[in-house]
Amino acid sequence: MYSLLHHNTFGIDAQCAEFVEYDSVEKLQTLLPSLQGKRWLQIGGGSNLLFVKDFDGVVLHSRIVGCDEVHRDTHNVWLRVGAGVVWDEFVAYCVEHGFYGLENLSLIPGEVGASAVQNIGAYGVEACQYIEKVEAIDVATGVLRTFDNQSCQYAYRSSIFKHALRGQYIITYVTYRLSLKFSPDLDYAAIRRELEQRGMNPATLTAQNLRNMIIQIRQSKLPDPKELGSAGSFFMNPVVDNECLQRLLKSYPNMPHYNVEGGVKIPAGWLIDQCGWKGQKMGQAGVYSKQALVLVNLGGATGQDIVNLSNAVRKDVYDKFAIRIYPEANFIE
Ligand code: EPU
């Protein structure tokens, strides 16, 4: 048995039968036959996982690293990045080298492979806007397949790898297409507010300034996994139709909401906050005091403690607002 304590940012002390790392596509292909008949799970930085109990199988982790420029034209650069590269190190590298687009995704925990599964997003930007293609190995056959952006079926925190092809492919490399010209995305309310407060002029903002600012906003709102276990946002923000929105606005005229494709997004953090859950706890699982969307491990929580809290929060949100919220974190049972 092997402890997964240091492989999940929730800090859950779950065990797995075997833990295997590989640092090349060939090594991954060579080990695939040994997975036959066993349960297996590919993890990245473990920042979006909840081990509900011990995992009776093989946990795989990529050590495929490297970031190579594969193409460049007058406007863009294409970088092929190993799935095992730490996400924020990649963002830092891009900002340093003048490859733009990912600044708003600074400090998101996790690795590059997972960025393409989860379609990570923050402050108005999603990874899928910059993903050109994804290379992945078919676990059943060992054959390499390349997915273009369209065939990854990206949506809010979602991709084909999370749904239709879940458990069938292991991502080895992701090619990002970045801009050589800095044109920041500053539409998000929290960013506009921050720029104003700091008296910063968007016209003279640099990518490094923007990255630093995003890092500071995240640090002020989200727990540092090294200090307090969490999986970042635990729930996804629900998207409701206009009828539901009007019903809610009658009772809660100040409810924040944003128009998105297919409806109106309501911040789950606000819904949970309104239920009085912010800063509350159940056993060793808690709702983070600075952002109600985040569930935290207050020390020694089990996966089941987190699930119990999640169920209680979801029930209260449903009872109060008649809206169902769903976890963003992947439950491993
Ligand atoms: N709000 C509250 N109470 C709370 C939390 C939020 O009233 O406890 C309200 C805020 O006042 C604000 C609104 O909810 O009006 C939205 O809050 P925020 O800007 O913090 O963003 P979010 O929707 O709660 C999403 C992402 C985060 C990402 C931020 C910034 C999801 C599931 N989460 O959170 O992503 O960093 O926007 O873009 O979409 C993650 O996925 O792990 C993550 C941290």
mmCIF file of C-alpha atoms and ligand atoms in Angstrom:
data_model
loop_
_atom_site.group_PDB
_atom_site.id
_atom_site.type_symbol
_atom_site.label_atom_id
_atom_site.label_comp_id
_atom_site.label_asym_id
_atom_site.label_seq_id
_atom_site.Cartn_x
_atom_site.Cartn_y
_atom_site.Cartn_z
ATOM 1 C CA MET A 1 0.000 0.000 0.000
ATOM 2 C CA TYR A 2 1.142 3.560 -0.711
ATOM 3 C CA SER A 3 -0.139 6.745 0.935
ATOM 4 C CA LEU A 4 -1.585 9.390 -1.364
ATOM 5 C CA LEU A 5 -1.354 12.075 1.323
ATOM 6 C CA HIS A 6 1.191 14.112 -0.638
ATOM 7 C CA HIS A 7 -0.560 13.566 -3.966
ATOM 8 C CA ASN A 8 -3.835 15.345 -3.236
ATOM 9 C CA THR A 9 -4.156 18.981 -2.202
ATOM 10 C CA PHE A 10 -7.081 18.096 0.101
ATOM 11 C CA GLY A 11 -4.505 16.318 2.253
ATOM 12 C CA ILE A 12 -6.588 13.130 2.560
ATOM 13 C CA ASP A 13 -4.562 10.197 3.836
ATOM 14 C CA ALA A 14 -5.987 7.597 1.433
ATOM 15 C CA GLN A 15 -3.960 4.593 0.282
ATOM 16 C CA CYS A 16 -3.558 2.997 -3.118
ATOM 17 C CA ALA A 17 -2.294 -0.483 -3.953
ATOM 18 C CA GLU A 18 0.504 0.813 -6.249
ATOM 19 C CA PHE A 19 1.883 4.199 -7.303
ATOM 20 C CA VAL A 20 3.741 4.391 -10.603
ATOM 21 C CA GLU A 21 5.474 7.289 -12.331
ATOM 22 C CA TYR A 22 6.814 7.444 -15.895
ATOM 23 C CA ASP A 23 8.878 10.098 -17.647
ATOM 24 C CA SER A 24 8.363 9.309 -21.315
ATOM 25 C CA VAL A 25 5.639 8.183 -23.693
ATOM 26 C CA GLU A 26 7.589 4.966 -24.368
ATOM 27 C CA LYS A 27 7.757 4.117 -20.660
ATOM 28 C CA LEU A 28 4.043 4.745 -20.333
ATOM 29 C CA GLN A 29 3.351 2.456 -23.298
ATOM 30 C CA THR A 30 5.576 -0.237 -21.804
ATOM 31 C CA LEU A 31 3.746 -0.272 -18.495
ATOM 32 C CA LEU A 32 0.233 -0.405 -19.958
ATOM 33 C CA PRO A 33 0.019 -4.244 -20.158
ATOM 34 C CA SER A 34 0.614 -4.406 -16.393
ATOM 35 C CA LEU A 35 -2.616 -2.443 -15.887
ATOM 36 C CA GLN A 36 -4.757 -5.109 -17.552
ATOM 37 C CA GLY A 37 -7.435 -6.345 -15.171
ATOM 38 C CA LYS A 38 -6.570 -3.721 -12.558
ATOM 39 C CA ARG A 39 -8.279 -0.473 -11.626
ATOM 40 C CA TRP A 40 -6.088 2.484 -12.501
ATOM 41 C CA LEU A 41 -6.218 6.230 -12.088
ATOM 42 C CA GLN A 42 -4.084 8.907 -13.704
ATOM 43 C CA ILE A 43 -3.496 11.911 -11.455
ATOM 44 C CA GLY A 44 -1.851 15.277 -12.000
ATOM 45 C CA GLY A 45 -1.114 17.542 -9.046
ATOM 46 C CA GLY A 46 -4.112 16.005 -7.240
ATOM 47 C CA SER A 47 -5.698 19.437 -6.916
ATOM 48 C CA ASN A 48 -9.108 18.465 -8.144
ATOM 49 C CA LEU A 49 -9.529 15.080 -6.557
ATOM 50 C CA LEU A 50 -11.333 13.791 -3.535
ATOM 51 C CA PHE A 51 -10.281 10.330 -2.379
ATOM 52 C CA VAL A 52 -13.482 9.182 -0.721
ATOM 53 C CA LYS A 53 -11.801 5.925 0.329
ATOM 54 C CA ASP A 54 -8.684 3.896 -0.359
ATOM 55 C CA PHE A 55 -8.063 3.183 -4.035
ATOM 56 C CA ASP A 56 -7.640 -0.507 -4.701
ATOM 57 C CA GLY A 57 -5.602 -0.112 -7.855
ATOM 58 C CA VAL A 58 -2.696 1.594 -9.586
ATOM 59 C CA VAL A 59 -2.292 5.353 -9.380
ATOM 60 C CA LEU A 60 -0.251 6.763 -12.272
ATOM 61 C CA HIS A 61 1.549 10.074 -12.359
ATOM 62 C CA SER A 62 3.273 11.667 -15.325
ATOM 63 C CA ARG A 63 6.817 12.977 -15.072
ATOM 64 C CA ILE A 64 6.820 13.903 -18.742
ATOM 65 C CA VAL A 65 8.250 17.403 -18.714
ATOM 66 C CA GLY A 66 9.641 19.905 -21.211
ATOM 67 C CA CYS A 67 8.317 22.890 -23.058
ATOM 68 C CA ASP A 68 9.344 23.157 -26.706
ATOM 69 C CA GLU A 69 8.592 25.837 -29.219
ATOM 70 C CA VAL A 70 7.271 23.906 -32.200
ATOM 71 C CA HIS A 71 6.178 26.738 -34.454
ATOM 72 C CA ARG A 72 5.991 30.505 -34.661
ATOM 73 C CA ASP A 73 4.465 33.033 -37.033
ATOM 74 C CA THR A 74 4.201 36.803 -36.800
ATOM 75 C CA HIS A 75 1.402 36.711 -34.206
ATOM 76 C CA ASN A 76 1.654 33.453 -32.315
ATOM 77 C CA VAL A 77 3.914 30.837 -30.846
ATOM 78 C CA TRP A 78 3.081 27.154 -30.416
ATOM 79 C CA LEU A 79 4.476 25.410 -27.345
ATOM 80 C CA ARG A 80 4.350 21.628 -26.836
ATOM 81 C CA VAL A 81 4.351 21.026 -23.098
ATOM 82 C CA GLY A 82 4.746 17.781 -21.143
ATOM 83 C CA ALA A 83 1.684 16.696 -19.143
ATOM 84 C CA GLY A 84 3.774 16.535 -15.964
ATOM 85 C CA VAL A 85 4.892 20.180 -16.061
ATOM 86 C CA VAL A 86 3.599 22.132 -13.067
ATOM 87 C CA TRP A 87 0.949 24.502 -14.422
ATOM 88 C CA ASP A 88 2.104 27.666 -12.714
ATOM 89 C CA GLU A 89 5.722 27.083 -13.712
ATOM 90 C CA PHE A 90 4.484 26.958 -17.307
ATOM 91 C CA VAL A 91 2.545 30.225 -16.861
ATOM 92 C CA ALA A 92 5.601 31.874 -15.281
ATOM 93 C CA TYR A 93 7.778 30.667 -18.185
ATOM 94 C CA CYS A 94 5.338 32.115 -20.726
ATOM 95 C CA VAL A 95 5.163 35.508 -19.009
ATOM 96 C CA GLU A 96 8.969 35.639 -18.815
ATOM 97 C CA HIS A 97 9.405 34.779 -22.497
ATOM 98 C CA GLY A 98 6.715 37.130 -23.837
ATOM 99 C CA PHE A 99 4.188 34.410 -24.730
ATOM 100 C CA TYR A 100 0.842 35.849 -23.752
ATOM 101 C CA GLY A 101 -2.667 34.676 -22.878
ATOM 102 C CA LEU A 102 -2.371 32.625 -19.707
ATOM 103 C CA GLU A 103 -1.677 35.430 -17.182
ATOM 104 C CA ASN A 104 -5.163 35.225 -15.623
ATOM 105 C CA LEU A 105 -4.588 31.525 -14.950
ATOM 106 C CA SER A 106 -1.593 32.222 -12.700
ATOM 107 C CA LEU A 107 -1.201 30.207 -9.503
ATOM 108 C CA ILE A 108 -3.857 27.614 -10.340
ATOM 109 C CA PRO A 109 -2.575 24.440 -8.699
ATOM 110 C CA GLY A 110 -2.051 21.327 -10.799
ATOM 111 C CA GLU A 111 -0.230 20.170 -13.911
ATOM 112 C CA VAL A 112 -0.451 20.749 -17.644
ATOM 113 C CA GLY A 113 -2.078 17.374 -18.431
ATOM 114 C CA ALA A 114 -4.914 18.130 -16.044
ATOM 115 C CA SER A 115 -5.359 21.629 -17.484
ATOM 116 C CA ALA A 116 -6.553 19.972 -20.683
ATOM 117 C CA VAL A 117 -8.902 17.551 -18.899
ATOM 118 C CA GLN A 118 -10.463 20.042 -16.529
ATOM 119 C CA ASN A 119 -10.396 23.090 -18.807
ATOM 120 C CA ILE A 120 -9.145 25.145 -15.901
ATOM 121 C CA GLY A 121 -10.384 28.708 -15.770
ATOM 122 C CA ALA A 122 -10.187 31.887 -13.751
ATOM 123 C CA TYR A 123 -10.847 35.622 -14.088
ATOM 124 C CA GLY A 124 -12.603 35.351 -17.433
ATOM 125 C CA VAL A 125 -10.078 33.066 -19.166
ATOM 126 C CA GLU A 126 -10.246 29.307 -19.817
ATOM 127 C CA ALA A 127 -7.380 27.044 -20.865
ATOM 128 C CA CYS A 128 -9.342 25.854 -23.933
ATOM 129 C CA GLN A 129 -9.005 29.299 -25.542
ATOM 130 C CA TYR A 130 -5.296 28.563 -25.979
ATOM 131 C CA ILE A 131 -5.166 24.787 -26.446
ATOM 132 C CA GLU A 132 -4.288 23.839 -30.008
ATOM 133 C CA LYS A 133 -4.035 20.074 -29.624
ATOM 134 C CA VAL A 134 -3.771 17.309 -27.061
ATOM 135 C CA GLU A 135 -1.713 14.133 -27.450
ATOM 136 C CA ALA A 136 -2.977 11.137 -25.521
ATOM 137 C CA ILE A 137 -2.381 7.420 -25.305
ATOM 138 C CA ASP A 138 -5.274 4.978 -25.628
ATOM 139 C CA VAL A 139 -4.814 2.838 -22.537
ATOM 140 C CA ALA A 140 -6.435 -0.248 -24.089
ATOM 141 C CA THR A 141 -4.196 -0.309 -27.180
ATOM 142 C CA GLY A 142 -1.187 1.910 -26.389
ATOM 143 C CA VAL A 143 -1.834 3.860 -29.577
ATOM 144 C CA LEU A 144 -1.175 7.608 -29.654
ATOM 145 C CA ARG A 145 -4.078 9.807 -30.697
ATOM 146 C CA THR A 146 -4.025 13.535 -31.317
ATOM 147 C CA PHE A 147 -7.130 15.569 -30.509
ATOM 148 C CA ASP A 148 -7.585 18.998 -32.042
ATOM 149 C CA ASN A 149 -9.291 21.652 -29.921
ATOM 150 C CA GLN A 150 -12.729 20.958 -31.361
ATOM 151 C CA SER A 151 -12.605 17.239 -30.674
ATOM 152 C CA CYS A 152 -11.785 17.893 -27.006
ATOM 153 C CA GLN A 153 -15.399 19.183 -26.665
ATOM 154 C CA TYR A 154 -14.483 21.906 -24.224
ATOM 155 C CA ALA A 155 -17.097 23.539 -22.011
ATOM 156 C CA TYR A 156 -17.102 25.130 -18.543
ATOM 157 C CA ARG A 157 -14.708 22.960 -16.434
ATOM 158 C CA SER A 158 -15.363 20.087 -18.818
ATOM 159 C CA SER A 159 -13.935 18.126 -21.756
ATOM 160 C CA ILE A 160 -14.345 14.822 -23.568
ATOM 161 C CA PHE A 161 -11.624 13.388 -21.261
ATOM 162 C CA LYS A 162 -13.810 14.029 -18.224
ATOM 163 C CA HIS A 163 -16.949 12.517 -19.743
ATOM 164 C CA ALA A 164 -17.299 10.380 -22.910
ATOM 165 C CA LEU A 165 -13.665 9.227 -22.857
ATOM 166 C CA ARG A 166 -13.203 9.193 -19.099
ATOM 167 C CA GLY A 167 -10.682 6.559 -18.068
ATOM 168 C CA GLN A 168 -9.725 5.693 -21.650
ATOM 169 C CA TYR A 169 -6.846 8.040 -22.488
ATOM 170 C CA ILE A 170 -3.774 9.352 -20.731
ATOM 171 C CA ILE A 171 -2.625 12.782 -21.868
ATOM 172 C CA THR A 172 1.083 13.013 -22.626
ATOM 173 C CA TYR A 173 1.551 16.449 -24.221
ATOM 174 C CA VAL A 174 -0.544 19.569 -24.701
ATOM 175 C CA THR A 175 0.239 22.123 -27.403
ATOM 176 C CA TYR A 176 -0.679 25.673 -26.457
ATOM 177 C CA ARG A 177 -0.927 28.487 -29.014
ATOM 178 C CA LEU A 178 -0.027 31.775 -27.341
ATOM 179 C CA SER A 179 0.103 35.323 -28.555
ATOM 180 C CA LEU A 180 3.282 37.309 -29.114
ATOM 181 C CA LYS A 181 1.329 40.473 -28.397
ATOM 182 C CA PHE A 182 0.095 41.231 -24.886
ATOM 183 C CA SER A 183 -3.636 41.986 -24.983
ATOM 184 C CA PRO A 184 -4.875 41.356 -21.464
ATOM 185 C CA ASP A 185 -8.340 40.163 -20.588
ATOM 186 C CA LEU A 186 -9.427 42.634 -17.906
ATOM 187 C CA ASP A 187 -13.191 42.237 -18.069
ATOM 188 C CA TYR A 188 -13.619 40.331 -14.819
ATOM 189 C CA ALA A 189 -15.101 42.522 -12.067
ATOM 190 C CA ALA A 190 -12.487 41.562 -9.453
ATOM 191 C CA ILE A 191 -9.674 42.552 -11.830
ATOM 192 C CA ARG A 192 -11.237 45.882 -12.769
ATOM 193 C CA ARG A 193 -11.764 46.644 -9.089
ATOM 194 C CA GLU A 194 -8.195 45.765 -8.225
ATOM 195 C CA LEU A 195 -6.756 47.899 -11.062
ATOM 196 C CA GLU A 196 -8.813 50.841 -9.885
ATOM 197 C CA GLN A 197 -7.849 50.424 -6.242
ATOM 198 C CA ARG A 198 -4.175 50.292 -7.166
ATOM 199 C CA GLY A 199 -4.549 53.263 -9.473
ATOM 200 C CA MET A 200 -3.086 51.172 -12.302
ATOM 201 C CA ASN A 201 -3.568 52.204 -15.891
ATOM 202 C CA PRO A 202 -4.630 49.242 -18.075
ATOM 203 C CA ALA A 203 -2.784 50.821 -21.007
ATOM 204 C CA THR A 204 0.619 50.530 -19.311
ATOM 205 C CA LEU A 205 0.002 47.202 -17.570
ATOM 206 C CA THR A 206 2.597 44.500 -18.238
ATOM 207 C CA ALA A 207 2.013 40.740 -18.241
ATOM 208 C CA GLN A 208 4.183 40.413 -15.144
ATOM 209 C CA ASN A 209 2.103 43.109 -13.335
ATOM 210 C CA LEU A 210 -1.064 41.261 -14.264
ATOM 211 C CA ARG A 211 0.337 37.916 -13.152
ATOM 212 C CA ASN A 212 1.426 39.414 -9.810
ATOM 213 C CA MET A 213 -1.982 40.934 -9.300
ATOM 214 C CA ILE A 214 -3.799 37.660 -10.047
ATOM 215 C CA ILE A 215 -1.480 35.867 -7.626
ATOM 216 C CA GLN A 216 -2.323 38.394 -4.917
ATOM 217 C CA ILE A 217 -6.087 38.163 -5.552
ATOM 218 C CA ARG A 218 -5.951 34.357 -5.389
ATOM 219 C CA GLN A 219 -3.833 34.384 -2.249
ATOM 220 C CA SER A 220 -6.305 36.679 -0.532
ATOM 221 C CA LYS A 221 -9.335 34.501 -1.381
ATOM 222 C CA LEU A 222 -8.184 30.930 -1.704
ATOM 223 C CA PRO A 223 -6.359 28.756 0.807
ATOM 224 C CA ASP A 224 -2.753 27.755 0.156
ATOM 225 C CA PRO A 225 -2.905 23.950 -0.148
ATOM 226 C CA LYS A 226 0.357 23.765 1.810
ATOM 227 C CA GLU A 227 -1.366 25.315 4.815
ATOM 228 C CA LEU A 228 -4.989 24.214 4.506
ATOM 229 C CA GLY A 229 -6.118 21.267 2.386
ATOM 230 C CA SER A 230 -8.676 21.996 -0.336
ATOM 231 C CA ALA A 231 -9.449 21.336 -3.982
ATOM 232 C CA GLY A 232 -9.979 25.003 -4.872
ATOM 233 C CA SER A 233 -13.584 25.555 -5.889
ATOM 234 C CA PHE A 234 -15.355 22.444 -4.722
ATOM 235 C CA PHE A 235 -18.603 23.172 -6.610
ATOM 236 C CA MET A 236 -19.309 24.425 -10.105
ATOM 237 C CA ASN A 237 -21.352 27.565 -10.562
ATOM 238 C CA PRO A 238 -24.869 26.578 -11.682
ATOM 239 C CA VAL A 239 -26.332 27.936 -14.923
ATOM 240 C CA VAL A 240 -30.069 28.622 -14.702
ATOM 241 C CA ASP A 241 -32.726 29.753 -17.190
ATOM 242 C CA ASN A 242 -34.327 33.171 -17.216
ATOM 243 C CA GLU A 243 -37.491 31.992 -15.466
ATOM 244 C CA CYS A 244 -35.464 30.713 -12.530
ATOM 245 C CA LEU A 245 -33.415 33.933 -12.477
ATOM 246 C CA GLN A 246 -36.538 36.110 -12.320
ATOM 247 C CA ARG A 247 -37.962 33.970 -9.499
ATOM 248 C CA LEU A 248 -34.739 34.375 -7.504
ATOM 249 C CA LEU A 249 -34.347 38.089 -8.198
ATOM 250 C CA LYS A 250 -37.804 38.705 -6.691
ATOM 251 C CA SER A 251 -36.568 37.439 -3.332
ATOM 252 C CA TYR A 252 -32.884 38.395 -3.713
ATOM 253 C CA PRO A 253 -32.644 41.531 -5.862
ATOM 254 C CA ASN A 254 -28.910 41.882 -5.141
ATOM 255 C CA MET A 255 -27.992 38.357 -6.174
ATOM 256 C CA PRO A 256 -24.878 38.428 -8.406
ATOM 257 C CA HIS A 257 -25.400 36.775 -11.811
ATOM 258 C CA TYR A 258 -23.697 36.721 -15.203
ATOM 259 C CA ASN A 259 -24.987 35.970 -18.680
ATOM 260 C CA VAL A 260 -23.226 33.002 -20.250
ATOM 261 C CA GLU A 261 -23.891 30.727 -23.180
ATOM 262 C CA GLY A 262 -27.057 28.770 -22.468
ATOM 263 C CA GLY A 263 -28.344 30.814 -19.539
ATOM 264 C CA VAL A 264 -27.360 32.783 -16.485
ATOM 265 C CA LYS A 265 -24.569 31.789 -14.125
ATOM 266 C CA ILE A 266 -25.172 32.209 -10.400
ATOM 267 C CA PRO A 267 -22.094 32.050 -8.122
ATOM 268 C CA ALA A 268 -22.443 28.914 -5.995
ATOM 269 C CA GLY A 269 -20.244 30.659 -3.412
ATOM 270 C CA TRP A 270 -22.948 33.286 -2.972
ATOM 271 C CA LEU A 271 -25.726 30.663 -2.654
ATOM 272 C CA ILE A 272 -23.746 28.748 -0.012
ATOM 273 C CA ASP A 273 -22.876 31.952 1.791
ATOM 274 C CA GLN A 274 -26.574 32.902 1.954
ATOM 275 C CA CYS A 275 -27.300 29.544 3.576
ATOM 276 C CA GLY A 276 -24.998 30.583 6.406
ATOM 277 C CA TRP A 277 -22.378 27.930 5.688
ATOM 278 C CA LYS A 278 -19.353 30.204 5.278
ATOM 279 C CA GLY A 279 -16.815 29.438 8.013
ATOM 280 C CA GLN A 280 -18.938 26.550 9.360
ATOM 281 C CA LYS A 281 -17.733 22.993 9.833
ATOM 282 C CA MET A 282 -18.902 19.418 10.135
ATOM 283 C CA GLY A 283 -16.389 17.147 11.787
ATOM 284 C CA GLN A 284 -12.967 18.032 10.375
ATOM 285 C CA ALA A 285 -14.416 19.330 7.089
ATOM 286 C CA GLY A 286 -15.167 23.023 6.749
ATOM 287 C CA VAL A 287 -16.504 25.710 4.405
ATOM 288 C CA TYR A 288 -13.658 28.171 3.890
ATOM 289 C CA SER A 289 -14.165 31.441 5.743
ATOM 290 C CA LYS A 290 -13.084 33.693 2.836
ATOM 291 C CA GLN A 291 -14.813 31.895 -0.067
ATOM 292 C CA ALA A 292 -17.809 29.634 0.480
ATOM 293 C CA LEU A 293 -17.196 27.746 -2.769
ATOM 294 C CA VAL A 294 -14.159 26.096 -1.219
ATOM 295 C CA LEU A 295 -14.380 23.135 1.172
ATOM 296 C CA VAL A 296 -11.355 22.628 3.398
ATOM 297 C CA ASN A 297 -9.740 19.893 5.439
ATOM 298 C CA LEU A 298 -9.369 21.346 8.918
ATOM 299 C CA GLY A 299 -6.908 18.591 9.842
ATOM 300 C CA GLY A 300 -7.230 14.843 9.515
ATOM 301 C CA ALA A 301 -10.538 14.898 7.604
ATOM 302 C CA THR A 302 -11.423 11.748 5.698
ATOM 303 C CA GLY A 303 -12.819 11.842 2.192
ATOM 304 C CA GLN A 304 -16.147 10.787 3.655
ATOM 305 C CA ASP A 305 -16.128 13.826 6.008
ATOM 306 C CA ILE A 306 -15.840 16.079 2.964
ATOM 307 C CA VAL A 307 -18.614 14.183 1.158
ATOM 308 C CA ASN A 308 -20.898 14.515 4.197
ATOM 309 C CA LEU A 309 -20.319 18.262 4.316
ATOM 310 C CA SER A 310 -20.806 18.548 0.559
ATOM 311 C CA ASN A 311 -24.154 16.718 0.811
ATOM 312 C CA ALA A 312 -25.330 18.928 3.675
ATOM 313 C CA VAL A 313 -24.380 22.104 1.758
ATOM 314 C CA ARG A 314 -26.042 20.899 -1.440
ATOM 315 C CA LYS A 315 -29.230 20.016 0.425
ATOM 316 C CA ASP A 316 -29.441 23.430 2.077
ATOM 317 C CA VAL A 317 -28.850 25.237 -1.221
ATOM 318 C CA TYR A 318 -31.594 23.150 -2.810
ATOM 319 C CA ASP A 319 -34.033 23.686 0.073
ATOM 320 C CA LYS A 320 -33.478 27.455 0.072
ATOM 321 C CA PHE A 321 -33.181 28.228 -3.649
ATOM 322 C CA ALA A 322 -34.465 25.093 -5.469
ATOM 323 C CA ILE A 323 -31.144 25.026 -7.382
ATOM 324 C CA ARG A 324 -28.930 21.972 -7.555
ATOM 325 C CA ILE A 325 -25.198 22.523 -7.328
ATOM 326 C CA TYR A 326 -22.686 19.878 -8.353
ATOM 327 C CA PRO A 327 -19.107 19.234 -7.255
ATOM 328 C CA GLU A 328 -16.324 20.293 -9.586
ATOM 329 C CA ALA A 329 -13.888 18.026 -7.770
ATOM 330 C CA ASN A 330 -13.676 14.442 -9.028
ATOM 331 C CA PHE A 331 -14.713 11.890 -6.419
ATOM 332 C CA ILE A 332 -12.561 8.729 -6.418
ATOM 333 C CA GLU A 333 -14.363 5.849 -4.723
HETATM 334 N N1 EPU B 1 -19.470 35.234 -3.354
HETATM 335 C C1 EPU B 1 -20.112 35.408 -2.145
HETATM 336 N N2 EPU B 1 -19.702 34.652 -1.074
HETATM 337 C C2 EPU B 1 -18.663 33.777 -1.165
HETATM 338 C C3 EPU B 1 -18.010 33.607 -2.400
HETATM 339 C C4 EPU B 1 -18.436 34.359 -3.482
HETATM 340 O O1 EPU B 1 -21.048 36.184 -2.014
HETATM 341 O O2 EPU B 1 -18.346 33.142 -0.166
HETATM 342 C C5 EPU B 1 -19.883 36.060 -4.504
HETATM 343 C C6 EPU B 1 -18.827 37.160 -4.764
HETATM 344 O O3 EPU B 1 -19.123 38.313 -4.054
HETATM 345 C C7 EPU B 1 -18.941 37.390 -6.242
HETATM 346 C C8 EPU B 1 -19.368 36.048 -6.797
HETATM 347 O O4 EPU B 1 -19.840 35.290 -5.682
HETATM 348 O O5 EPU B 1 -19.973 38.305 -6.525
HETATM 349 C C9 EPU B 1 -18.255 35.332 -7.546
HETATM 350 O O6 EPU B 1 -17.154 35.087 -6.688
HETATM 351 P P1 EPU B 1 -15.644 34.941 -7.261
HETATM 352 O O7 EPU B 1 -15.325 36.055 -8.178
HETATM 353 O O8 EPU B 1 -14.773 34.684 -6.096
HETATM 354 O O9 EPU B 1 -15.679 33.685 -8.213
HETATM 355 P P2 EPU B 1 -16.404 32.271 -8.131
HETATM 356 O O10 EPU B 1 -17.454 32.218 -9.165
HETATM 357 O O11 EPU B 1 -16.816 31.972 -6.746
HETATM 358 C C10 EPU B 1 -14.867 31.191 -9.963
HETATM 359 C C11 EPU B 1 -14.061 29.940 -10.167
HETATM 360 C C12 EPU B 1 -12.716 30.020 -9.449
HETATM 361 C C13 EPU B 1 -11.967 31.211 -10.008
HETATM 362 C C14 EPU B 1 -12.825 32.468 -9.769
HETATM 363 C C15 EPU B 1 -12.223 33.688 -10.379
HETATM 364 C C16 EPU B 1 -15.636 28.125 -10.499
HETATM 365 C C17 EPU B 1 -16.208 26.857 -9.950
HETATM 366 N N3 EPU B 1 -14.780 28.766 -9.730
HETATM 367 O O12 EPU B 1 -15.197 31.286 -8.575
HETATM 368 O O13 EPU B 1 -11.980 28.842 -9.777
HETATM 369 O O14 EPU B 1 -10.705 31.368 -9.401
HETATM 370 O O15 EPU B 1 -14.130 32.299 -10.397
HETATM 371 O O16 EPU B 1 -12.392 33.625 -11.757
HETATM 372 O O17 EPU B 1 -15.960 28.480 -11.625
HETATM 373 C C18 EPU B 1 -11.313 26.680 -9.108
HETATM 374 O O18 EPU B 1 -11.892 26.250 -10.107
HETATM 375 O O19 EPU B 1 -10.747 25.907 -8.293
HETATM 376 C C19 EPU B 1 -11.344 28.100 -8.822
HETATM 377 C C20 EPU B 1 -10.809 28.615 -7.728
#
